[in-house]
Coordinates of C-alpha atoms and ligand atoms in Angstrom, one line a residue:
T1401 CA -21.9 1.3 10.3
G1402 CA -18.5 0.1 10.3
T1403 CA -15.3 -0.8 8.2
V1404 CA -14.3 -4.2 6.9
L1405 CA -11.1 -5.5 8.4
A1406 CA -11.1 -8.9 6.9
V1407 CA -12.6 -11.1 4.4
Q1408 CA -12.8 -15.0 4.7
A1409 CA -14.7 -17.1 2.4
N1410 CA -18.4 -15.4 2.5
Y1411 CA -17.8 -13.9 5.9
Y1412 CA -16.8 -10.3 6.5
F1413 CA -15.3 -9.0 9.8
V1414 CA -16.5 -5.5 10.5
R1415 CA -15.5 -3.3 13.1
L1416 CA -18.3 -1.1 14.0
D1417 CA -17.8 2.8 14.5
P1418 CA -17.9 4.2 17.9
G1419 CA -21.2 4.9 19.2
C1420 CA -22.8 2.2 16.8
Y1421 CA -22.7 -0.9 19.3
P1422 CA -24.0 -1.0 22.9
P1423 CA -21.9 -0.7 25.9
N1424 CA -20.2 -4.0 27.1
T1425 CA -20.5 -5.7 23.7
G1426 CA -17.4 -6.0 21.3
D1427 CA -17.2 -3.8 18.5
M1428 CA -16.4 -6.5 15.8
L1429 CA -19.2 -8.4 14.1
L1430 CA -18.9 -11.5 12.0
C1431 CA -21.2 -10.6 8.9
T1432 CA -22.8 -12.0 6.0
R1433 CA -23.7 -10.2 2.9
R1434 CA -27.3 -9.5 2.1
S1435 CA -28.4 -11.6 -0.9
R1436 CA -29.9 -8.2 -2.4
L1437 CA -25.9 -7.2 -2.7
R1438 CA -25.2 -10.5 -4.1
K1439 CA -27.8 -10.0 -6.8
I1440 CA -26.6 -6.7 -7.9
G1441 CA -23.0 -8.0 -8.0
Q1442 CA -21.9 -5.6 -5.1
Q1443 CA -18.5 -7.1 -3.8
V1444 CA -17.5 -6.2 -0.2
W1445 CA -13.8 -5.6 0.1
V1446 CA -11.3 -5.2 3.2
G1447 CA -11.4 -1.3 3.9
D1448 CA -15.2 -1.1 2.6
R1449 CA -17.2 1.2 4.8
V1450 CA -20.6 -0.7 5.2
E1451 CA -24.1 -0.5 6.9
V1452 CA -24.9 -3.6 9.0
E1453 CA -28.6 -4.6 9.8
E1454 CA -29.9 -7.1 12.4
P1455 CA -27.0 -7.2 14.9
D1456 CA -27.0 -10.2 16.9
W1457 CA -24.7 -8.8 19.8
A1458 CA -24.6 -11.9 21.8
G1459 CA -23.6 -13.9 18.8
Q1460 CA -21.5 -11.2 17.5
R1461 CA -23.3 -11.6 14.2
G1462 CA -24.9 -9.3 11.4
A1463 CA -25.6 -8.6 7.9
I1464 CA -24.1 -6.4 5.5
A1465 CA -26.9 -4.3 3.9
Q1466 CA -25.1 -1.4 2.0
V1467 CA -21.5 -0.6 0.8
F1468 CA -20.6 3.1 0.7
P1469 CA -19.0 4.6 -2.2
R1470 CA -15.2 4.0 -2.3
R1471 CA -12.5 6.8 -2.5
S1472 CA -10.0 4.6 -3.7
E1473 CA -9.6 0.8 -5.1
L1474 CA -6.7 -1.2 -5.3
D1475 CA -7.1 -4.6 -7.0
R1476 CA -4.7 -7.6 -6.8
P1477 CA -5.3 -7.8 -3.9
P1478 CA -8.6 -5.8 -3.6
I1479 CA -8.6 -3.2 -0.7
A1480 CA -10.9 -0.2 -1.0
N1481 CA -10.4 3.3 0.7
A1482 CA -6.6 2.8 1.1
D1483 CA -5.0 6.3 1.7
Q1484 CA -1.3 5.5 1.1
I1485 CA 1.3 3.2 0.3
L1486 CA 4.2 2.6 3.0
L1487 CA 6.9 1.2 0.9
V1488 CA 9.5 -0.6 3.1
F1489 CA 13.0 -1.3 1.8
A1490 CA 16.3 -2.3 3.7
L1491 CA 19.4 -0.3 3.7
A1492 CA 21.1 -3.4 4.0
E1493 CA 20.7 -7.3 4.1
P1494 CA 19.8 -7.5 1.6
A1495 CA 21.7 -4.2 -0.1
L1496 CA 19.4 -1.5 -1.4
D1497 CA 19.2 -2.1 -5.0
P1498 CA 18.2 1.4 -6.5
F1499 CA 16.7 -0.1 -9.7
Q1500 CA 14.5 -2.7 -7.5
L1501 CA 13.6 0.3 -5.5
S1502 CA 12.6 2.4 -8.7
H1503 CA 10.4 -0.3 -9.8
F1504 CA 8.5 -0.6 -6.4
L1505 CA 8.0 3.3 -6.3
V1506 CA 6.9 3.4 -9.8
K1507 CA 4.3 0.6 -8.9
A1508 CA 3.5 2.5 -5.8
E1509 CA 3.1 5.9 -7.6
S1510 CA 0.8 4.4 -10.3
T1511 CA -2.0 3.6 -7.5
G1512 CA -2.5 7.2 -7.3
L1513 CA -2.4 6.9 -3.5
S1514 CA 0.4 8.8 -1.7
V1515 CA 3.6 7.1 -1.0
C1516 CA 5.6 7.1 2.2
L1517 CA 9.3 5.6 1.7
C1518 CA 10.5 3.9 4.8
L1519 CA 14.2 2.5 4.9
N1520 CA 14.9 -0.2 7.6
K1521 CA 17.8 -1.7 9.3
C1522 CA 19.6 1.7 9.6
D1523 CA 21.4 -0.1 12.4
L1524 CA 23.6 -1.7 10.0
L1525 CA 24.9 1.7 8.2
T1526 CA 27.4 4.3 9.2
E1527 CA 26.0 7.9 9.8
V1528 CA 27.7 8.9 6.5
E1529 CA 26.1 6.1 4.6
L1530 CA 22.5 7.1 6.0
V1531 CA 23.2 10.9 5.0
A1532 CA 24.4 9.8 1.3
W1533 CA 21.1 7.7 0.9
G1534 CA 19.1 10.5 2.3
D1535 CA 20.6 12.9 -0.1
R1536 CA 20.2 10.7 -2.9
L1537 CA 16.5 9.9 -2.2
R1538 CA 15.7 13.3 -1.8
Q1539 CA 17.0 14.0 -5.5
W1540 CA 14.5 11.5 -6.4
G1541 CA 11.9 13.3 -4.8
Y1542 CA 11.3 11.3 -1.6
L1543 CA 12.0 11.8 2.0
P1544 CA 12.8 8.4 3.3
L1545 CA 12.2 7.8 6.9
M1546 CA 15.2 5.8 8.3
I1547 CA 14.2 3.3 11.0
S1548 CA 15.4 0.2 12.6
V1549 CA 12.9 -2.2 13.7
R1550 CA 15.5 -4.2 15.7
E1551 CA 16.9 -1.3 17.5
N1552 CA 13.6 0.6 17.7
I1553 CA 14.8 3.6 16.0
G1554 CA 12.4 5.9 14.0
L1555 CA 9.2 4.0 14.7
D1556 CA 7.8 7.0 16.8
K1557 CA 8.1 9.2 13.7
L1558 CA 6.2 6.8 11.9
A1559 CA 3.1 6.6 13.8
P1560 CA 1.8 10.0 13.2
D1561 CA 2.1 9.2 9.5
L1562 CA -0.3 6.0 9.9
A1563 CA -3.0 7.6 12.2
K1564 CA -6.4 8.4 10.7
Q1565 CA -5.4 6.4 7.5
I1566 CA -5.7 3.3 5.8
T1567 CA -1.7 2.2 4.8
V1568 CA -0.9 -0.7 2.7
V1569 CA 2.6 -2.0 3.2
S1570 CA 4.5 -3.1 0.4
G1571 CA 8.2 -4.0 -0.2
P1572 CA 10.6 -7.0 -1.2
S1573 CA 10.8 -9.8 1.0
G1574 CA 13.5 -9.9 3.9
V1575 CA 13.5 -6.1 4.5
G1576 CA 11.7 -6.6 7.8
K1577 CA 7.9 -5.8 6.8
S1578 CA 6.6 -8.6 9.3
S1579 CA 9.0 -7.3 12.0
L1580 CA 7.7 -3.8 11.4
L1581 CA 4.0 -4.9 11.6
N1582 CA 4.6 -7.0 14.7
A1583 CA 6.3 -3.8 16.3
L1584 CA 3.4 -1.5 15.3
I1585 CA 0.7 -3.6 16.4
P1586 CA 1.4 -5.1 19.8
A1587 CA -1.4 -7.6 19.8
V1588 CA -1.7 -8.6 16.3
N1589 CA -5.5 -8.4 15.5
L1590 CA -6.4 -10.2 18.4
R1591 CA -10.2 -9.3 18.4
V1592 CA -10.5 -10.5 14.5
G1593 CA -8.7 -13.7 15.8
E1594 CA -11.4 -14.1 18.6
V1595 CA -14.3 -13.7 16.1
S1596 CA -12.7 -16.1 13.5
G1597 CA -12.4 -18.7 16.3
K1598 CA -16.2 -18.9 15.7
L1599 CA -15.5 -20.1 12.1
Q1600 CA -13.5 -23.1 13.4
R1601 CA -10.7 -22.3 11.1
G1602 CA -7.3 -20.5 11.4
R1603 CA -6.7 -16.8 10.3
H1604 CA -3.8 -17.9 8.5
T1605 CA -5.0 -20.9 6.4
T1606 CA -5.6 -18.9 3.2
R1607 CA -3.5 -15.9 1.7
H1608 CA -5.7 -12.9 2.1
V1609 CA -5.4 -9.1 2.8
E1610 CA -6.3 -8.1 6.4
L1611 CA -6.5 -4.6 8.3
F1612 CA -4.8 -4.4 11.5
E1613 CA -5.8 -1.8 13.9
L1614 CA -2.9 0.8 15.2
P1615 CA -3.0 1.8 18.9
A1616 CA -3.0 5.4 17.7
G1617 CA -5.6 4.9 15.3
G1618 CA -5.4 4.1 11.5
L1619 CA -5.4 0.8 9.8
L1620 CA -2.3 -1.2 8.3
A1621 CA -2.9 -3.7 5.5
D1622 CA -0.4 -6.3 5.0
S1623 CA -0.6 -7.5 1.5
P1624 CA 1.3 -10.4 0.1
G1625 CA 0.1 -9.9 -3.2
F1626 CA 1.1 -6.3 -3.6
N1627 CA 4.8 -7.3 -3.2
Q1628 CA 5.1 -8.5 -6.9
P1629 CA 5.3 -5.2 -8.7
D1630 CA 4.6 -6.0 -12.2
L1631 CA 4.0 -2.6 -13.7
D1632 CA 1.1 -2.2 -16.2
C1633 CA 1.1 1.5 -16.9
T1634 CA 1.1 2.8 -20.5
P1635 CA 4.0 4.6 -21.9
G1636 CA 2.3 7.9 -21.8
E1637 CA 1.4 7.6 -18.0
L1638 CA 4.9 6.5 -17.0
A1639 CA 6.7 10.0 -16.6
H1640 CA 4.0 10.7 -14.2
Y1641 CA 5.1 8.3 -11.8
F1642 CA 8.4 10.1 -11.1
P1643 CA 8.4 13.0 -9.0
E1644 CA 11.5 14.5 -10.7
A1645 CA 9.7 14.1 -14.1
R1646 CA 6.6 15.6 -12.5
Q1647 CA 8.5 18.7 -11.2
R1648 CA 10.1 19.3 -14.6
M1649 CA 6.7 19.0 -16.3
A1650 CA 5.2 21.5 -13.9
Q1651 CA 8.1 24.0 -14.5
A1652 CA 8.1 23.7 -18.4
A1653 CA 6.0 21.9 -21.2
C1654 CA 7.5 19.4 -23.8
Q1655 CA 7.3 20.8 -27.5
F1656 CA 4.8 17.7 -28.2
S1657 CA 2.0 17.0 -25.9
N1658 CA 2.5 13.2 -26.7
C1659 CA 6.5 13.6 -25.9
L1660 CA 7.7 10.2 -24.4
H1661 CA 10.8 12.4 -23.3
R1662 CA 13.3 10.3 -25.6
E1663 CA 14.8 12.1 -28.4
E1664 CA 12.2 14.4 -29.1
P1665 CA 13.4 18.0 -29.7
D1666 CA 12.5 20.6 -26.7
C1667 CA 11.7 18.1 -24.2
A1668 CA 11.3 19.5 -20.7
V1669 CA 11.7 15.9 -18.9
R1670 CA 14.9 14.3 -20.5
G1671 CA 18.1 15.6 -18.7
D1672 CA 20.7 14.6 -16.1
W1673 CA 18.6 13.3 -13.2
E1674 CA 19.9 10.2 -12.1
R1675 CA 16.6 7.9 -12.3
Y1676 CA 16.2 9.1 -16.3
E1677 CA 17.9 5.8 -16.8
H1678 CA 15.4 4.0 -15.2
Y1679 CA 12.6 5.9 -16.8
R1680 CA 14.0 4.8 -20.1
I1681 CA 14.2 1.2 -19.3
F1682 CA 10.6 1.1 -17.9
L1683 CA 9.6 3.2 -21.0
E1684 CA 10.8 0.3 -23.3
E1685 CA 9.1 -2.3 -21.4
A1686 CA 5.9 -0.2 -21.3
I1687 CA 6.1 0.2 -25.1
A1688 CA 7.0 -3.5 -25.6
R1689 CA 3.7 -4.4 -23.5
Q1690 CA 1.6 -1.8 -25.3
E1691 CA 2.7 -3.6 -29.0
A1692 CA 2.3 -7.0 -27.5
Q1693 CA -1.7 -6.2 -26.8
Ligands
GDP680 P1 9.9 -9.3 5.6 O1 10.2 -10.7 4.7 O2 10.0 -8.2 5.0 O3 8.5 -9.8 6.4 O4 11.0 -9.3 6.7 P2 11.3 -10.0 8.2 O5 10.5 -9.1 9.1 O6 10.8 -11.5 8.2 O7 12.7 -9.5 8.5 C1 13.7 -10.2 7.7 C2 15.0 -10.5 8.5 O8 15.5 -9.4 8.9 C3 14.8 -11.2 9.8 O9 15.9 -11.9 10.2 C4 14.7 -9.8 11.0 O10 15.3 -10.1 12.2 C5 15.6 -8.7 10.1 N1 15.5 -7.5 10.6 C6 14.2 -6.7 10.5 N2 14.4 -5.5 11.1 C7 15.8 -5.5 11.2 C8 16.5 -4.2 11.6 O11 15.8 -3.1 11.8 N3 17.8 -4.3 11.6 C9 18.5 -5.6 11.4 N4 19.7 -5.6 11.5 N5 17.8 -6.5 11.2 C10 16.3 -6.5 11.0
ZN681 ZN1 9.2 15.4 -23.2

């Protein structure tokens, strides 16, 4: 058994579990998918837990015979068994835009996975500014981790959160995601690179998701497609993707069970929380989307 770390054309890069391969062989196999799986339409995604048959240790080849049930699924791009979203934003260069951050946060929350917020480039802000952002985001219901990839600040605090899990990195461009991946993964996926050499094509010829192994355990997905946060939630779901609203709903119920928290009487969610305004903007978008369907 093993975990699919990368998919390229009809080939799957499987990292075998400890104890599933003989000593003196690598733990990576380049696998095909058994035709039986193709016939039943069973797809194999990055992150999938699989059973490999007929390993050819010398040639580092095998065939995927079974895909185990997934505990989570992200589509666009497809990633199986992800545990959390690591949302990366910059505190400066580019300046942190609260509305854009809200948008990414809601998108991340809508996956149902846990959300870890990481604010990079803390070297560009004063201590007073950092405390102000920290306080503000705690009001939003998040505990942001302030880091600087350039100055190597805070990365040690991030590592424990990433161990033993599959984490998907998200965030707009320019915030330092590539820099962060390079800092966390010293030799970026060298072993997958070795195996893909047998395919006679570069790893970076196609845009695809890939899971990178972290030194302390855990897998990190660098996902280009996940950086376009089009919301697609329904009006009724939206409030659940705001921690502030969730907290209010846990404390009291709205009078109407289908309350959209606009002008309805006896609403538990409407109130003077900073992002209520963002909620209303996303709500109007969600209503317009629903009416357009
Ligand atoms: P990506 O588009 O999110 O992958 O961002 P990159 O990793 O390409 O980084 C964008 C720019 O931000 C580059 O010029 C980096 O050198 C710079 N950068 C990354 N991390 C930091 C940081 O901690 N502090 C500062 N000041 N700049 C950083
Ligand atoms: Zn309400």
